[in-house]
Coordinates of C-alpha atoms in Angstrom, one line a residue:
Q1 CA 18.1 -18.4 -11.5
R2 CA 22.0 -19.6 -12.7
A3 CA 22.9 -16.5 -13.2
D4 CA 21.9 -15.4 -9.7
R5 CA 23.1 -18.4 -8.0
Y6 CA 26.8 -17.7 -9.7
S7 CA 27.1 -14.0 -9.6
N8 CA 29.8 -12.6 -7.1
G9 CA 27.6 -9.2 -7.7
S10 CA 24.1 -10.7 -6.8
Q11 CA 22.9 -7.1 -6.2
T12 CA 23.8 -6.1 -9.5
I13 CA 22.4 -9.1 -11.6
L14 CA 18.9 -8.7 -9.6
G15 CA 18.7 -5.8 -12.0
E16 CA 18.8 -7.6 -14.7
I17 CA 16.8 -10.7 -13.8
I18 CA 13.8 -8.6 -12.1
P19 CA 12.6 -6.7 -15.6
L20 CA 13.2 -10.3 -17.5
S21 CA 11.4 -12.3 -15.1
F22 CA 8.5 -10.0 -15.2
T23 CA 8.7 -9.6 -19.0
L24 CA 8.5 -13.3 -19.7
G25 CA 5.5 -13.7 -17.6
H26 CA 7.3 -15.5 -14.6
Q27 CA 5.5 -13.2 -11.9
E28 CA 6.3 -15.3 -8.8
E29 CA 10.0 -15.7 -9.8
A30 CA 10.2 -11.4 -10.5
I31 CA 8.6 -11.3 -7.6
R32 CA 10.9 -13.6 -5.2
Y33 CA 14.1 -11.7 -7.0
A34 CA 12.6 -8.6 -6.2
L35 CA 12.1 -9.1 -2.4
L36 CA 15.8 -10.1 -2.6
A37 CA 16.8 -6.7 -3.7
N38 CA 18.0 -3.7 -1.2
E39 CA 18.9 -0.4 -1.6
Q40 CA 22.3 -1.3 -3.3
S41 CA 20.6 -3.1 -6.0
R42 CA 19.7 -1.3 -9.6
V43 CA 16.6 -2.2 -10.3
D44 CA 14.4 -0.4 -12.4
P45 CA 11.8 1.2 -10.0
F46 CA 9.0 1.0 -12.1
A47 CA 9.4 -2.6 -12.2
L48 CA 9.5 -2.6 -8.5
R49 CA 6.2 -0.7 -8.6
Q50 CA 4.5 -3.2 -10.7
I51 CA 5.8 -5.9 -8.1
A52 CA 4.5 -4.1 -5.6
T53 CA 1.2 -3.8 -7.1
I54 CA 0.7 -7.2 -7.6
L55 CA 1.5 -7.9 -3.9
T56 CA -0.9 -5.4 -2.7
E57 CA -3.4 -7.2 -4.7
N58 CA -2.4 -10.5 -3.1
Q59 CA -2.7 -8.9 0.3
R60 CA 1.2 -8.9 1.1
Y61 CA 1.1 -5.7 2.4
A62 CA 4.6 -5.5 3.8
D63 CA 6.2 -6.9 0.8
A64 CA 4.8 -4.3 -1.0
L65 CA 5.7 -1.5 1.3
R66 CA 9.0 -2.5 1.0
L67 CA 9.3 -2.5 -2.5
F68 CA 7.4 0.7 -2.9
Q69 CA 10.2 2.2 -0.5
L70 CA 12.5 0.9 -2.4
S71 CA 11.2 2.2 -5.5
L72 CA 11.0 6.3 -4.4
P73 CA 13.2 8.6 -6.4
D74 CA 16.4 9.8 -4.7
G75 CA 15.6 13.3 -5.3
D76 CA 17.2 13.4 -9.1
A77 CA 16.5 16.9 -10.3
A78 CA 16.6 15.9 -13.9
D79 CA 13.9 13.6 -13.7
P80 CA 10.4 16.2 -14.5
A81 CA 8.3 13.0 -13.3
A82 CA 10.3 12.4 -9.7
G83 CA 8.0 14.8 -7.7
A84 CA 4.4 12.7 -8.9
T85 CA 6.3 9.7 -8.5
L86 CA 7.7 10.3 -4.9
L87 CA 3.9 11.6 -4.2
V88 CA 1.9 8.4 -5.7
G89 CA 4.9 6.5 -3.8
Q90 CA 4.2 8.2 -0.2
F91 CA 0.6 7.7 -0.6
E92 CA 0.8 3.8 -1.2
I93 CA 3.4 3.8 1.4
G94 CA 0.9 5.4 3.9
R95 CA -1.5 3.3 2.7
L96 CA 0.0 0.1 2.9
S97 CA 1.1 1.2 6.7
F98 CA -2.6 1.7 7.5
L99 CA -3.3 -1.4 6.0
E100 CA -0.2 -3.3 8.3
G101 CA -1.5 -1.5 11.5
D102 CA 1.7 0.7 11.5
F103 CA -0.3 4.0 12.2
A104 CA 3.3 5.7 13.4
A105 CA 4.7 4.9 9.9
A106 CA 1.3 5.9 7.5
A107 CA 0.6 9.8 9.5
P108 CA 4.3 11.0 8.5
A109 CA 3.6 9.6 4.9
F110 CA 0.3 10.9 4.6
E111 CA 1.8 14.1 6.3
Q112 CA 4.4 14.2 3.2
V113 CA 1.5 13.6 0.7
E114 CA -0.5 16.8 1.9
A115 CA 2.3 18.6 1.7
A116 CA 3.3 18.1 -1.6
M117 CA -0.3 18.0 -2.7
D118 CA -0.8 21.6 -1.2
A119 CA 2.7 22.7 -3.0
A120 CA 1.9 21.1 -6.6
R121 CA 1.8 24.0 -8.9
P122 CA -1.0 24.4 -11.8
G123 CA 0.1 22.8 -14.9
T124 CA 2.8 20.8 -13.3
V125 CA 3.0 17.0 -13.4
E126 CA 2.7 16.9 -9.4
A127 CA -0.3 18.7 -9.7
A128 CA -1.9 15.9 -12.3
A129 CA -0.4 13.0 -9.3
A130 CA -2.8 15.1 -7.2
E131 CA -5.9 15.7 -9.0
A132 CA -5.4 11.9 -9.5
L133 CA -5.5 11.0 -5.7
V134 CA -8.2 13.2 -5.0
R135 CA -10.3 12.2 -7.9
E136 CA -12.6 10.5 -5.3
P137 CA -11.7 12.6 -2.1
A138 CA -14.0 10.1 -0.1
V139 CA -11.9 7.4 -0.5
T140 CA -8.5 9.2 -0.4
Y141 CA -9.3 11.4 2.7
S142 CA -11.2 8.6 4.2
V143 CA -7.7 6.8 4.6
M144 CA -5.8 9.5 5.8
A145 CA -8.3 10.4 8.3
K146 CA -8.9 6.7 9.8
T147 CA -5.0 6.6 9.9
A148 CA -5.1 10.2 12.1
N149 CA -8.2 8.6 13.9
A150 CA -6.1 5.9 14.5
C151 CA -3.2 8.5 15.7
V152 CA 0.5 8.7 16.1
A153 CA 0.4 8.5 19.9
G154 CA -1.5 5.0 19.7
R155 CA -5.0 6.4 21.4
R156 CA -8.1 6.6 19.4
H157 CA -9.8 10.1 18.9
S158 CA -13.3 11.1 17.2
L159 CA -12.8 13.2 14.0
D160 CA -13.9 16.4 16.3
D161 CA -10.9 16.2 18.4
D162 CA -7.8 18.3 17.5
C163 CA -4.9 15.9 17.9
S164 CA -1.3 17.5 17.9
A165 CA 0.3 13.9 16.8
C166 CA -1.9 13.9 13.9
G167 CA -0.9 17.7 12.9
R168 CA -1.9 18.1 9.3
L169 CA -4.2 15.6 8.9
G170 CA -6.6 18.0 10.2
R171 CA -8.0 18.8 6.9
C172 CA -8.9 15.2 6.2
H173 CA -10.9 15.1 8.9
R174 CA -12.6 18.5 7.6
A175 CA -13.3 16.9 4.4
L176 CA -15.2 13.9 5.6
R177 CA -17.9 15.9 7.7

């Protein structure tokens, strides 16, 4: 705590405090410092995802959503798992946005997930991540379809409606029938 308090570059020191707190079993401190992080912070994305998962389990969806957004890969071509991490991260962002009632944010996240699942080549890390997401297709597509049912336009419609605001999520509607 003292290191953070007396550091003139507190965003830099967060990258060291958060994993250390988490490793020492001080989850509340790790969460508190993770919530101070921003885009300029150099915090391990894996640690942010772990903390976001804890926050999700504690139903702190808004905080978890923010940490998942911070943990998304920045498109580093050297990281072979970046596509899979992005796929799973976008799904979590969509799911948490849905739980927060922000359907306008959930629908585009799920559209990105669906596009990434369609583009995943067999045998790649992305394909394995996509396969893991649809291991229980009723659950995965149910969340996606409920988001589409709530609709980006803010109106409700039935699963049979062809809603232009939901775009590509029509496949989710069909998967639930």
